PDB file of C-alpha atoms in Angstrom:
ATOM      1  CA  UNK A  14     134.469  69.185  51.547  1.00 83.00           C
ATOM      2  CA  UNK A  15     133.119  69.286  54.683  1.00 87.00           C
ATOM      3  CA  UNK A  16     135.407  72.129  56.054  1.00 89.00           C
ATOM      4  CA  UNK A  17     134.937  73.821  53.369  1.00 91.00           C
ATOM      5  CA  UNK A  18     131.327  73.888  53.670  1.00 92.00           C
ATOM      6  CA  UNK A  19     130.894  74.523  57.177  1.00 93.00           C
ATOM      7  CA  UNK A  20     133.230  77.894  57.049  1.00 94.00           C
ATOM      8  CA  UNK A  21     130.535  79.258  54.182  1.00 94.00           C
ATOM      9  CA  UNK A  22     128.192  78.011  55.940  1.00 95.00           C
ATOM     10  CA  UNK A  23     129.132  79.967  59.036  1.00 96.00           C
ATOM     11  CA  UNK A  24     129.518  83.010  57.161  1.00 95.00           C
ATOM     12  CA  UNK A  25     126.368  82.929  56.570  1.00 95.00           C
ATOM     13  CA  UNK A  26     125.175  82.556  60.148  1.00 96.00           C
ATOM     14  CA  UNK A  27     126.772  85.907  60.755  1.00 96.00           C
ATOM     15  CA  UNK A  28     125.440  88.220  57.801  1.00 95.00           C
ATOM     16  CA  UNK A  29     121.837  86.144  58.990  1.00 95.00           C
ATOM     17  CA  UNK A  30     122.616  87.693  62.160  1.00 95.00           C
ATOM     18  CA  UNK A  31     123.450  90.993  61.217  1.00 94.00           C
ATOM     19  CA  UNK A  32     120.691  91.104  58.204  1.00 93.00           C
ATOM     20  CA  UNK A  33     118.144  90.708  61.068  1.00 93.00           C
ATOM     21  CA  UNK A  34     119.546  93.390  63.113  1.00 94.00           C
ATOM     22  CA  UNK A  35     118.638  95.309  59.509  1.00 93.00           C
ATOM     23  CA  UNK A  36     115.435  93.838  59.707  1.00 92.00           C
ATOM     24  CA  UNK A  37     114.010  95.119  62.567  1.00 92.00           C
ATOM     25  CA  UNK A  38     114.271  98.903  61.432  1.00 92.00           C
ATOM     26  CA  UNK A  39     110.975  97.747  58.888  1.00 90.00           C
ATOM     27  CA  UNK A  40     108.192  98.461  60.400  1.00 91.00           C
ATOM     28  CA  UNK A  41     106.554  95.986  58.781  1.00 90.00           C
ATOM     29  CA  UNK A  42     107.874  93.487  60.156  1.00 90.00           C
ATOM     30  CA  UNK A  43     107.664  92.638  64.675  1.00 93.00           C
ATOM     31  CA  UNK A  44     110.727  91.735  66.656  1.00 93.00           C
ATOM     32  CA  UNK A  45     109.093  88.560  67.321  1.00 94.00           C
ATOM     33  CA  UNK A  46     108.888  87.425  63.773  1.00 92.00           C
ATOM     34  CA  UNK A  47     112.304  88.069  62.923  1.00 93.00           C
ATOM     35  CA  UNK A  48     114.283  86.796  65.579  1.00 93.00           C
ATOM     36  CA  UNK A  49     112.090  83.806  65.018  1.00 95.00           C
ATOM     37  CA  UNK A  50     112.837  83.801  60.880  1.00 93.00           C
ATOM     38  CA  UNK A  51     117.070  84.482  61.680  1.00 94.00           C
ATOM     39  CA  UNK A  52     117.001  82.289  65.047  1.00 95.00           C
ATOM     40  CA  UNK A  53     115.780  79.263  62.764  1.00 94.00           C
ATOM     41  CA  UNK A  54     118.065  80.191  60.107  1.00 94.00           C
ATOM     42  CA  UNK A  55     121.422  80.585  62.102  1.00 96.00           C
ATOM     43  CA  UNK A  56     120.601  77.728  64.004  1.00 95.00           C
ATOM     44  CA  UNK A  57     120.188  75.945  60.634  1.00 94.00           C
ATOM     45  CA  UNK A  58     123.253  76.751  58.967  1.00 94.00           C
ATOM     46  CA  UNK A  59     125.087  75.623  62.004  1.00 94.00           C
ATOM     47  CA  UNK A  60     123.115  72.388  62.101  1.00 94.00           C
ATOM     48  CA  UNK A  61     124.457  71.702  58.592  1.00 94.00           C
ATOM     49  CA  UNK A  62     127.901  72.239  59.394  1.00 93.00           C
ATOM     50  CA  UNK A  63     127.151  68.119  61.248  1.00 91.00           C
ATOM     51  CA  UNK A  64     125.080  66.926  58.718  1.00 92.00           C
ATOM     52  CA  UNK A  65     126.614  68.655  55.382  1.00 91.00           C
ATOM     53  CA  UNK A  66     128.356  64.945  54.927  1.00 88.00           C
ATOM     54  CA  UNK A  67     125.292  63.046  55.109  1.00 91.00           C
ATOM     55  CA  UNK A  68     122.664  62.380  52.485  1.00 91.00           C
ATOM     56  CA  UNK A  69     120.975  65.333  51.773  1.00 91.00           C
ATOM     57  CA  UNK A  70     123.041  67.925  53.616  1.00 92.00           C
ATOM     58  CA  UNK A  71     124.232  69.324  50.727  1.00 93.00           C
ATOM     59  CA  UNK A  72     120.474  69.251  49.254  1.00 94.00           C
ATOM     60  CA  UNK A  73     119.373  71.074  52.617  1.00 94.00           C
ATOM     61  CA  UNK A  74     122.537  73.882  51.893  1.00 93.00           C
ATOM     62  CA  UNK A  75     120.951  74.619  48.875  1.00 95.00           C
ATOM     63  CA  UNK A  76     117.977  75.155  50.462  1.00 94.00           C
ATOM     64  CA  UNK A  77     119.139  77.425  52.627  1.00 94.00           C
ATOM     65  CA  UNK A  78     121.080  79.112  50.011  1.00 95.00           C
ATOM     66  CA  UNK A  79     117.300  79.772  48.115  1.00 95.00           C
ATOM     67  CA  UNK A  80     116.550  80.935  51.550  1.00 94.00           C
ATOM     68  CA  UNK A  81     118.621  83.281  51.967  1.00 93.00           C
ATOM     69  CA  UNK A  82     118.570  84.766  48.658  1.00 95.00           C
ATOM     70  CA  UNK A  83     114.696  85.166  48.618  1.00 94.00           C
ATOM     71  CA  UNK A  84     115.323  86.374  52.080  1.00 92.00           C
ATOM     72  CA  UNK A  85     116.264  89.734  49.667  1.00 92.00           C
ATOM     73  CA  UNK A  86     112.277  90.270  49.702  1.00 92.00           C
ATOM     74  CA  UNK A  87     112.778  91.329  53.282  1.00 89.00           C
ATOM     75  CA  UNK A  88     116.119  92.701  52.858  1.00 90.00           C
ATOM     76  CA  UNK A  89     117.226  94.264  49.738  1.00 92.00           C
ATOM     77  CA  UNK A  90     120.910  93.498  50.304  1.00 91.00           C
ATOM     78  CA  UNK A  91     120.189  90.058  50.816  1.00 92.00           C
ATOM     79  CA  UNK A  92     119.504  89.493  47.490  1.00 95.00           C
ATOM     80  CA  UNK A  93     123.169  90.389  46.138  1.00 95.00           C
ATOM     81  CA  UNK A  94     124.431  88.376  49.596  1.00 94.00           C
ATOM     82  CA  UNK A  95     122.655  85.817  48.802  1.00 94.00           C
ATOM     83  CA  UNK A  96     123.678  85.246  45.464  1.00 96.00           C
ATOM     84  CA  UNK A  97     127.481  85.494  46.834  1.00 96.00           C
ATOM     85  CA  UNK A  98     126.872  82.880  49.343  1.00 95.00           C
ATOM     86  CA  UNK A  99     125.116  80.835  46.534  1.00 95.00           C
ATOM     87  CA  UNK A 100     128.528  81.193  44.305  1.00 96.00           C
ATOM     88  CA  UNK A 101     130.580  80.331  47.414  1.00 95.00           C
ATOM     89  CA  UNK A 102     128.421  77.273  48.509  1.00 95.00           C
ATOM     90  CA  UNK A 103     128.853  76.101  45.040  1.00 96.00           C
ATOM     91  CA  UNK A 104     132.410  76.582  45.336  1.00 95.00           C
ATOM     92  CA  UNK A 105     132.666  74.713  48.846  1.00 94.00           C
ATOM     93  CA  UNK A 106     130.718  71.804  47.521  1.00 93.00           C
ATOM     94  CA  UNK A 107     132.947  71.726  44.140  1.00 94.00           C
ATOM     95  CA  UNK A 108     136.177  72.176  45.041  1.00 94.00           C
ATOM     96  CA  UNK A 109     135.760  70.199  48.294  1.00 90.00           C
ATOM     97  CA  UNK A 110     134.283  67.206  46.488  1.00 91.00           C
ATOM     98  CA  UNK A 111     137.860  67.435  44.074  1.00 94.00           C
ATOM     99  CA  UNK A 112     140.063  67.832  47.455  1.00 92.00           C
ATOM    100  CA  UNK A 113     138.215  64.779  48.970  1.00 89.00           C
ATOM    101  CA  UNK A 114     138.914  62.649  45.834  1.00 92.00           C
ATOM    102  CA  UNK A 115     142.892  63.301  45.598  1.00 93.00           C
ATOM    103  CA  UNK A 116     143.184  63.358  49.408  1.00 92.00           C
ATOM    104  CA  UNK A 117     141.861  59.509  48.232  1.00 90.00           C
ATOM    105  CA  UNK A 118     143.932  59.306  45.364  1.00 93.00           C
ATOM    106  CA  UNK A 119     147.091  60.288  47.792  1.00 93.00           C
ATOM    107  CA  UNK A 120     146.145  57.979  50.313  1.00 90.00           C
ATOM    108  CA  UNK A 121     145.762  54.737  47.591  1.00 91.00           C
ATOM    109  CA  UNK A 122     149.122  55.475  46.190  1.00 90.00           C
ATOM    110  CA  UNK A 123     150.671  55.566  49.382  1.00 88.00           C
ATOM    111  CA  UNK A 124     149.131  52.275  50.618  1.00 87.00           C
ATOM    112  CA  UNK A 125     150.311  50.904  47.531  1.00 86.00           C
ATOM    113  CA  UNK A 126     153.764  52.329  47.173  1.00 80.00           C
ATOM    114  CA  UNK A 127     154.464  51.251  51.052  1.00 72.00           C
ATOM    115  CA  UNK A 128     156.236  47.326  50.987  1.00 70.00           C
ATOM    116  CA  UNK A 129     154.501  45.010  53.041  1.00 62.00           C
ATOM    117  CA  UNK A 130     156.713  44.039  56.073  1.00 52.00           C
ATOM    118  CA  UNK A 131     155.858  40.503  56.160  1.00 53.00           C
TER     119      UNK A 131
END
């Protein structure tokens, strides 16, 4: 799960990157406040990529998935990227949850099926 995870999650620290580069061409909005906004948010998806294992990382992903979608308001792509890297962390989490448990499964039968040498 985890690797999974971590490669959507950075994906996403790239389009964060470039969707601030989009950013700054509002004029609504300062330089300062969104290389703050995207510099927090890069450097949180790759502090997931650590933690995503942990209690709660995959909690904080979807966080940051909420983020990013409502980061649309800003945006306007965002909101159909955003729902895309919603689908995909969904997928990560999901499939890599069923590749952790017959990676297990695999490694029980094998312990079992090898004779003891005693």
């Amino acid at each position: 799960m985890r690797t999974l995870c971590a490669s959507t999650l950075i994906g996403e620290f790239f389009v964060i990157g470039f969707a601030g580069l989009v950013a700054m061409k509002d004029p609504g909005l300062t330089t300062a406040t969104v290389w703050t906004v995207s510099g927090v948010a890069m450097f949180l998806c790759l502090a997931l990529c650590g933690v995503v294992t942990r209690p709660g990382g995959i909690a904080l992903g979807w966080i940051l998935q909420a983020a990013l979608v409502a980061s649309g308001f800003a945006v306007p792509t965002m909101f159909f990227l955003g729902a895309v890297f919603a689908a995909l962390w969904w997928a990560s989490v999901h499939y890599g949850r069923k590749i952790d448990e017959a990676k297990a499964r695999f490694a029980a039968e094998a312990a079992s099926s090898t004779p003891d040498a005693a």
